[in-house]
Structures are given as C-alpha cells and as structure tokens.
Tab-separated table of C-alpha atoms in Angstrom:
chain	number	residue	atom	x	y	z
A	5	MET	CA	180.747	113.835	58.427
A	6	PRO	CA	182.484	113.949	62.136
A	7	ILE	CA	180.843	111.638	64.737
A	8	LYS	CA	179.177	112.721	67.403
A	9	ILE	CA	180.683	112.016	71.440
A	10	PRO	CA	179.771	112.973	74.245
A	11	ASP	CA	181.673	116.725	75.189
A	12	ASP	CA	183.339	115.321	77.936
A	13	LEU	CA	184.474	111.769	76.735
A	14	PRO	CA	188.152	111.293	76.393
A	15	ALA	CA	188.616	110.231	73.020
A	16	ARG	CA	187.204	113.295	72.312
A	17	SER	CA	190.741	115.088	72.850
A	18	ILE	CA	192.564	112.531	71.242
A	19	LEU	CA	190.383	112.405	67.988
A	20	GLU	CA	190.529	116.442	67.982
A	21	ALA	CA	194.337	116.741	67.975
A	22	GLU	CA	194.553	114.038	65.153
A	23	GLY	CA	192.163	115.809	62.608
A	24	VAL	CA	189.359	113.793	63.341
A	25	ALA	CA	185.866	115.669	63.153
A	26	VAL	CA	184.048	115.074	65.749
A	27	MET	CA	180.513	116.984	66.413
A	28	ARG	CA	178.916	118.945	69.472
A	29	GLU	CA	176.053	117.695	69.910
A	30	SER	CA	174.211	121.265	70.362
A	31	ASP	CA	175.651	121.656	66.202
A	32	ALA	CA	174.070	117.787	65.488
A	33	VAL	CA	170.878	118.596	66.029
A	34	ARG	CA	170.182	121.666	63.831
A	35	GLN	CA	171.343	119.456	60.506
A	36	ASP	CA	168.467	118.604	59.230
A	37	ILE	CA	168.704	115.240	58.627
A	38	ARG	CA	169.283	111.578	60.710
A	39	PRO	CA	172.400	110.404	61.467
A	40	LEU	CA	172.886	106.839	61.542
A	41	ARG	CA	173.072	105.753	65.378
A	42	ILE	CA	175.662	103.149	65.830
A	43	GLY	CA	176.138	101.775	69.575
A	44	LEU	CA	179.104	99.965	71.104
A	45	LEU	CA	178.829	97.290	73.629
A	46	ASN	CA	182.451	97.815	75.138
A	47	LEU	CA	183.663	94.151	76.928
A	48	MET	CA	187.466	95.000	76.621
A	49	PRO	CA	189.257	95.896	80.388
A	50	ASP	CA	191.000	99.148	78.514
A	51	LYS	CA	187.237	101.033	77.666
A	52	VAL	CA	189.159	104.331	76.899
A	53	SER	CA	191.484	103.218	74.474
A	54	THR	CA	188.634	100.848	72.431
A	55	GLU	CA	186.426	103.716	73.216
A	56	THR	CA	189.304	105.778	70.811
A	57	GLN	CA	190.097	103.518	68.346
A	58	LEU	CA	186.325	102.620	67.273
A	59	ALA	CA	185.897	106.254	67.656
A	60	ARG	CA	188.073	107.707	65.842
A	61	LEU	CA	187.358	104.901	62.735
A	62	LEU	CA	183.867	105.851	62.437
A	63	GLY	CA	184.242	109.472	62.362
A	64	ALA	CA	186.581	109.552	59.628
A	65	THR	CA	183.365	108.600	57.092
A	66	PRO	CA	181.302	111.129	55.383
A	67	LEU	CA	178.275	110.752	57.447
A	68	GLN	CA	177.479	111.899	60.830
A	69	ILE	CA	177.114	109.308	63.784
A	70	GLU	CA	175.892	109.065	66.941
A	71	LEU	CA	178.053	107.253	68.890
A	72	THR	CA	176.027	105.377	72.013
A	73	LEU	CA	178.383	103.075	74.964
A	74	VAL	CA	176.964	100.138	76.598
A	75	ARG	CA	177.406	97.810	79.201
A	76	ILE	CA	176.364	94.914	80.480
A	77	SER	CA	173.767	95.650	82.794
A	78	ASP	CA	174.793	93.978	86.056
A	79	HIS	CA	178.701	93.182	85.188
A	80	VAL	CA	180.682	95.583	87.706
A	81	ALA	CA	184.463	96.422	85.529
A	82	ARG	CA	187.102	96.285	86.980
A	83	ASN	CA	189.541	98.482	85.248
A	84	THR	CA	187.717	101.196	83.743
A	85	SER	CA	186.380	103.612	87.115
A	86	ALA	CA	183.031	103.499	88.380
A	87	GLU	CA	182.602	107.426	87.234
A	88	HIS	CA	183.467	106.979	83.805
A	89	LEU	CA	180.671	104.336	83.230
A	90	GLU	CA	178.457	106.548	84.785
A	91	ALA	CA	179.203	109.675	82.752
A	92	PHE	CA	179.065	107.920	79.716
A	93	TYR	CA	178.023	104.403	79.516
A	94	ARG	CA	174.049	103.108	79.377
A	95	PRO	CA	173.565	99.279	80.901
A	96	TRP	CA	171.580	97.150	77.866
A	97	CYS	CA	168.624	97.264	79.991
A	98	ASP	CA	168.044	100.678	79.606
A	99	VAL	CA	168.411	100.591	76.084
A	100	GLN	CA	166.929	97.443	75.034
A	101	HIS	CA	163.786	99.255	73.780
A	102	GLU	CA	165.734	101.493	71.013
A	103	ARG	CA	166.611	100.642	67.548
A	104	PHE	CA	170.192	100.949	66.370
A	105	ASP	CA	171.523	100.702	63.013
A	106	GLY	CA	174.567	99.596	63.691
A	107	PHE	CA	175.926	97.455	66.839
A	108	ILE	CA	179.763	96.632	67.965
A	109	ILE	CA	180.309	94.007	70.551
A	110	THR	CA	184.168	94.077	70.920
A	111	GLY	CA	186.163	91.080	72.275
A	112	ALA	CA	186.885	90.660	76.008
A	113	PRO	CA	189.608	88.597	77.959
A	114	VAL	CA	187.940	85.647	79.277
A	115	GLU	CA	188.735	83.560	75.797
A	116	ARG	CA	189.790	80.960	77.330
A	117	MET	CA	187.045	80.057	79.555
A	118	ALA	CA	184.021	78.169	78.594
A	119	PHE	CA	181.408	80.529	77.536
A	120	GLU	CA	178.848	78.645	79.496
A	121	GLU	CA	181.576	79.870	82.691
A	122	VAL	CA	181.428	83.352	81.620
A	123	ARG	CA	178.986	85.465	83.996
A	124	TYR	CA	177.771	87.793	81.505
A	125	TRP	CA	177.059	85.310	79.333
A	126	PRO	CA	172.882	84.884	79.828
A	127	GLU	CA	172.921	88.390	79.038
A	128	LEU	CA	174.749	88.546	76.056
A	129	ARG	CA	172.873	85.738	74.652
A	130	ARG	CA	170.259	88.137	75.532
A	131	ILE	CA	171.935	90.776	73.163
A	132	PHE	CA	172.622	88.701	70.671
A	133	ASP	CA	169.092	88.175	70.015
A	134	TRP	CA	168.214	91.104	70.584
A	135	THR	CA	170.037	92.255	67.647
A	136	ARG	CA	168.620	90.332	65.294
A	137	THR	CA	164.943	92.232	66.104
A	138	HIS	CA	166.846	95.844	67.048
A	139	VAL	CA	169.859	96.059	65.104
A	140	HIS	CA	170.011	96.837	61.195
A	141	SER	CA	173.684	95.599	60.721
A	142	CYS	CA	176.001	93.884	63.869
A	143	LEU	CA	179.831	93.627	63.599
A	144	THR	CA	181.292	91.674	66.557
A	145	ILE	CA	184.913	91.428	66.918
A	146	CYS	CA	187.402	88.679	68.490
A	147	TRP	CA	185.737	87.094	71.627
A	148	ALA	CA	182.573	88.190	70.909
A	149	ALA	CA	182.477	86.951	66.888
A	150	GLN	CA	183.454	83.285	68.336
A	151	ALA	CA	180.661	83.941	71.232
A	152	PHE	CA	178.040	85.117	68.420
A	153	LEU	CA	178.988	81.771	66.234
A	154	HIS	CA	179.149	79.511	69.129
A	155	HIS	CA	175.648	81.031	69.639
A	156	PHE	CA	173.633	81.087	66.957
A	157	HIS	CA	175.594	78.208	64.884
A	158	GLY	CA	177.200	75.881	67.804
A	159	VAL	CA	180.286	76.185	66.577
A	160	PRO	CA	183.155	75.289	68.945
A	161	LYS	CA	186.196	77.654	69.605
A	162	HIS	CA	189.829	75.774	70.162
A	163	ALA	CA	192.773	76.594	72.056
A	164	LEU	CA	195.358	77.288	70.160
A	165	ASP	CA	198.871	75.856	71.599
A	166	ALA	CA	200.534	78.936	71.725
A	167	LYS	CA	198.982	82.500	71.066
A	168	ALA	CA	198.130	83.997	67.906
A	169	PHE	CA	200.370	87.482	68.091
A	170	GLY	CA	201.408	89.424	65.490
A	171	VAL	CA	200.420	91.293	62.074
A	172	PHE	CA	199.445	88.643	59.629
A	173	PRO	CA	199.100	88.867	55.952
A	174	HIS	CA	195.235	87.443	55.416
A	175	ARG	CA	193.883	87.036	51.564
A	176	ASN	CA	190.522	88.730	50.474
A	177	ARG	CA	188.240	85.973	50.090
A	178	ALA	CA	185.238	88.354	48.439
A	179	PRO	CA	186.691	91.161	46.882
A	180	ASN	CA	182.976	91.728	45.577
A	181	SER	CA	181.411	91.562	48.797
A	182	PRO	CA	180.762	95.731	50.160
A	183	PHE	CA	182.089	94.845	53.168
A	184	LEU	CA	185.972	94.298	51.231
A	185	ARG	CA	185.355	97.088	48.903
A	186	GLY	CA	188.668	98.383	47.643
A	187	ILE	CA	191.088	96.538	49.634
A	188	SER	CA	194.011	94.262	48.305
A	189	ASP	CA	193.822	90.733	47.602
A	190	GLU	CA	196.347	90.320	50.419
A	191	PHE	CA	196.166	92.396	53.414
A	192	ALA	CA	197.987	92.736	57.022
A	193	VAL	CA	195.905	92.109	60.277
A	194	PRO	CA	197.418	92.421	63.487
A	195	VAL	CA	195.970	89.116	65.437
A	196	SER	CA	195.914	88.797	69.320
A	197	ARG	CA	194.455	85.863	70.362
A	198	TRP	CA	194.712	82.589	72.517
A	199	THR	CA	191.902	80.538	70.853
A	200	GLN	CA	190.693	79.915	67.010
A	201	VAL	CA	187.450	79.100	65.001
A	202	ARG	CA	187.889	76.472	62.298
A	203	ARG	CA	186.654	76.624	59.095
A	204	ALA	CA	186.086	72.584	59.357
A	205	ASP	CA	183.612	73.392	62.158
A	206	LEU	CA	181.499	75.605	60.091
A	207	PRO	CA	177.894	74.371	59.401
A	208	GLU	CA	177.288	72.836	55.843
A	209	GLY	CA	174.879	74.256	53.711
A	210	GLY	CA	174.999	77.139	55.461
A	211	ASP	CA	174.765	80.886	54.570
A	212	LEU	CA	177.854	81.865	56.502
A	213	ARG	CA	180.538	83.438	53.716
A	214	VAL	CA	184.120	83.043	54.462
A	215	LEU	CA	185.591	86.615	53.474
A	216	ALA	CA	189.123	86.810	54.902
A	217	GLU	CA	191.555	84.357	56.220
A	218	SER	CA	195.175	83.580	57.188
A	219	ASP	CA	197.722	80.802	56.296
A	220	ASP	CA	198.864	81.780	59.707
A	221	SER	CA	195.988	82.984	62.011
A	222	GLY	CA	192.936	81.140	60.151
A	223	LEU	CA	189.609	82.611	59.718
A	224	CYS	CA	189.493	86.493	60.142
A	225	LEU	CA	185.887	87.574	58.521
A	226	LEU	CA	182.815	85.621	58.503
A	227	HIS	CA	179.460	87.587	56.867
A	228	ASP	CA	176.239	85.825	58.486
A	229	PRO	CA	173.780	87.672	56.244
A	230	ALA	CA	171.006	86.291	57.324
A	231	ARG	CA	171.301	87.639	61.044
A	232	ARG	CA	172.640	90.890	58.960
A	233	ALA	CA	176.337	90.510	61.164
A	234	LEU	CA	180.103	90.669	60.341
A	235	LEU	CA	182.487	88.170	62.382
A	236	MET	CA	185.774	89.949	62.522
A	237	PHE	CA	187.853	87.733	64.691
A	238	ASN	CA	190.922	89.860	64.323
A	239	HIS	CA	191.939	93.741	64.704
A	240	LEU	CA	191.429	96.298	61.729
A	241	GLU	CA	190.632	98.924	64.808
A	242	TYR	CA	194.188	98.574	66.429
A	243	ASP	CA	196.383	101.969	67.187
A	244	GLY	CA	199.593	100.920	65.862
A	245	ASP	CA	200.855	100.746	69.629
A	246	THR	CA	198.179	98.377	70.540
A	247	LEU	CA	200.739	95.243	70.211
A	248	ALA	CA	203.220	96.580	71.718
A	249	ASN	CA	201.940	97.703	74.916
A	250	GLU	CA	200.426	94.155	74.811
A	251	TYR	CA	203.668	92.682	74.720
A	252	ASN	CA	205.032	95.159	77.294
A	253	ARG	CA	202.575	94.205	79.821
A	254	ASP	CA	202.443	90.315	79.415
A	255	GLY	CA	205.926	89.528	77.922
A	256	GLY	CA	205.837	86.147	76.225
A	257	PRO	CA	207.587	85.804	72.075
A	258	ILE	CA	208.088	88.918	70.103
A	259	PRO	CA	204.848	89.926	68.432
A	260	ALA	CA	205.998	88.295	64.641
A	261	ASN	CA	205.900	90.393	61.514
A	262	TYR	CA	205.851	94.176	64.064
A	263	TYR	CA	208.508	95.542	65.026
A	264	PRO	CA	211.203	95.963	62.116
A	265	ASN	CA	213.822	93.319	62.367
A	266	ASP	CA	211.698	91.859	65.221
A	267	ASP	CA	213.996	94.382	67.069
A	268	PRO	CA	211.396	95.955	69.830
A	269	SER	CA	213.445	98.699	71.027
A	270	LEU	CA	212.351	100.178	67.567
A	271	PRO	CA	208.833	101.712	66.846
A	272	PRO	CA	206.575	99.369	65.218
A	273	ILE	CA	204.817	100.221	61.674
A	274	ASN	CA	201.379	100.031	61.122
A	275	ALA	CA	200.809	98.325	58.347
A	276	TRP	CA	197.060	98.239	58.709
A	277	ARG	CA	195.360	101.609	59.317
A	278	SER	CA	193.754	102.020	55.697
A	279	HIS	CA	192.506	98.753	55.427
A	280	GLY	CA	191.077	99.495	58.718
A	281	HIS	CA	189.348	102.850	57.412
A	282	LEU	CA	188.446	100.973	54.426
A	283	PHE	CA	186.629	98.430	56.013
A	284	PHE	CA	184.554	100.753	58.845
A	285	GLY	CA	184.146	102.540	55.925
A	286	ASN	CA	182.378	99.868	53.705
A	287	TRP	CA	180.295	98.752	56.817
A	288	ILE	CA	178.787	102.093	57.576
A	289	ASN	CA	178.487	103.041	53.705
A	290	GLU	CA	176.537	99.583	53.086
A	291	ILE	CA	173.908	100.314	56.658
A	292	TYR	CA	173.823	103.997	54.849
A	293	GLN	CA	172.883	102.204	51.709
A	294	THR	CA	170.511	99.721	53.526
A	295	THR	CA	169.181	100.827	56.673
A	296	PRO	CA	165.274	102.081	56.866
A	297	PHE	CA	164.617	105.651	57.155
A	298	GLU	CA	162.177	105.444	59.916
A	299	ALA	CA	164.059	103.650	62.559
A	300	ALA	CA	161.155	101.923	64.092
A	301	SER	CA	161.503	100.004	60.978
A	302	ILE	CA	164.636	98.472	61.724
A	303	GLY	CA	164.758	94.757	62.308
A	304	GLN	CA	161.171	94.457	61.853
A	305	SER	CA	161.265	91.257	59.317
A	306	ALA	CA	162.974	89.330	61.244
A	307	ARG	CA	160.745	90.809	64.527
A	308	GLY	CA	158.043	88.492	62.360
A	309	GLU	CA	160.046	85.830	61.810
A	310	ALA	CA	160.631	85.764	65.528
A	311	ALA	CA	156.822	86.257	66.230
A	312	ALA	CA	155.951	83.304	63.543
A	313	ASP	CA	158.810	80.788	65.393
A	314	GLU	CA	156.908	81.804	68.723
A	315	ARG	CA	153.772	81.014	67.236
A	316	ALA	CA	154.897	77.831	66.008
A	317	ALA	CA	156.312	76.654	69.697
A	318	ILE	CA	153.618	77.896	71.655
A	319	GLY	CA	151.003	75.367	68.824
A	320	SER	CA	153.370	72.419	69.315
A	321	ALA	CA	153.412	72.789	73.027
A	322	ALA	CA	149.480	72.534	72.597
A	323	ILE	CA	149.140	69.577	70.740
A	324	GLU	CA	151.834	67.992	73.069
A	325	GLN	CA	149.569	68.860	75.800
A	326	ALA	CA	146.132	67.848	74.280
A	327	ASP	CA	145.170	65.035	75.564
A	328	GLY	CA	144.134	62.378	73.635
A	329	PRO	CA	145.323	61.986	69.701
A	330	VAL	CA	145.054	65.483	67.800
A	331	ASP	CA	143.586	65.148	64.252
A	332	LEU	CA	145.123	67.145	62.350
A	333	ALA	CA	143.904	66.607	58.528
A	334	PRO	CA	141.916	68.859	56.963
A	335	ALA	CA	138.316	69.089	57.455
C-alpha cells in the first residue's frame, strides 16, 4: 500500500521518482479500510530532508499510512520557510486531542544543551506524557530518545570526547523481538551525535530492554514496553549521502566506515538501507497487529492508569491537608 501525504509536499516528487507508491487523498478516501495514522513531530532543522527520509520508509510498507506532520506549538523554525510550515505542519496544540496509531519524534540540534535549557522542553515533556494516552506506539530518534529516557526514567546523557560519527557495526541483542525480525545478528547503523546514554545508567529492575548496541558507539535501540515506545539513538532513516552532507558542512574527522578507503572523493556506500526498511516495516507491522480498530480506544488502558494515579494523588493531598489526624483504619 502507498503512503498518503499532501499533494504538494516536496517529498512527493522525490518519492515518486524513486518508485515509492504515493497516494492522493482523493484516491485514499475510496478505499474501504482504516489507514494507520502516523504523526511526525519533526524537530530537525532540515525538515524537508527528514520528511522525505521517513516518508520513504513508511511508504515502503504494505499498509496504507496517513502521515500527519507536527511541529512544536510556539517554536519558530529558522531553517525551514514559514510558508512550508504553514502549508504542511500542524502545531501540536491543534492535534493534542487526536489519537495516532504511531508517533515519531525526531532528534534536534540541541544535544549539547541541558534538557532544561531547551526552550521547548516544557511542551516536549507534555508531548511525551500525551503519547501514553493518545498514541499506540511511539518511536523516538537520537536526541528525542535521550530526552524521553531522561523524562520518564531520569537517565542522564553524557558528553563524548569526540563526536560519534560514521557507520558502526551493531549487535542484535533481541532477535526474537518483533521489531528486529529478519535483521542480521550484526548490522550497520549510521551514528551522528555528541552525547550518549550509558547502559550502566539504566534503572535496575526496570523493564527497559536493550535491543541493539555497539562496542564502538554504545546503546542503539531500547524498548520501553510500559510506555509502548522504541528509543532509537542512531539513524537508520538516513539517506546514503546524509553523513557526507554533514561532513561537507561541518568538517572535522572523516565519518568512520563510510567512504571507500576513507576517501571523501569517492561516493559513500549505503550499507544500512535494507535494515532501515526492515526496522520501520517491523514497527508498522507491529502497530497494525496490535492497535485498536476503533481509534477512540487508543491509549485507553493508559488513560485509566493516569486517572487512577491522579485520584490517588488527590486523595493523598486531601489527607495531608486535613485538620488533625485521620483514621485510616477500616470501620
């Protein structure tokens, strides 16, 4: 099945030229099926490239996908035109009452800042909490994965002595996971970040599961089943030339294991494309197999848990504010 995106989105012509099936809205409404609603909160500066990369992978799956582009409500992007944002993006405050089968939150060029110093950190925290009750499955990428882990589990990020930059071999730690179905025991993943989270900092006795990691670049993929979330610290969505573009823009060391013979004059080889398609296809398939047919039921159990927590908090506050001791013994 194709992916449904706005007719005038720049990604459309690129994907059609590559042979990716793209559906027009007028054709989609004639199909008697419920498409999977996927939201994309795009925090990357080059939004058009990120839209194209992720739409390509989502559009390669055999299901009809309806992609909704989302932005931080009150943050003004400096690297994307206001016209593009106005035409194709909806502020999160406008979609917060809707429900999504899947929701992707990208990285952002703020990873060397403390989380609390990021101007939109308060809203992003609200979005993280919202995904528990309005999203069936959440996928966070790079800095967003670090931020998600910090918000829910208090896990810190650590600055690296040098940027982790290149294509590194990663070990599949959970070949029985539905998210890694068909992925090799060792597979290449592009990495581009100045910080890391460490396995030693993960909470003991929790249900976070390490799915993939590297001797060279550390943790790659975690599963947080209680929050129905995948935390991807690296970039299986990257195009073949994305690291080259970063290298040409920023300079610095040549990205490792990327150019043939480490020669930037030679075109890089994309060694991760198949695993990127497998990973995103597995994520979409797992959503399809488990999401409620009625969209209104998405996040229902989590909403019940949240309401119970709120009632307990209100009860505790009432006890603390009561005049004199309160007898809690049964009658």
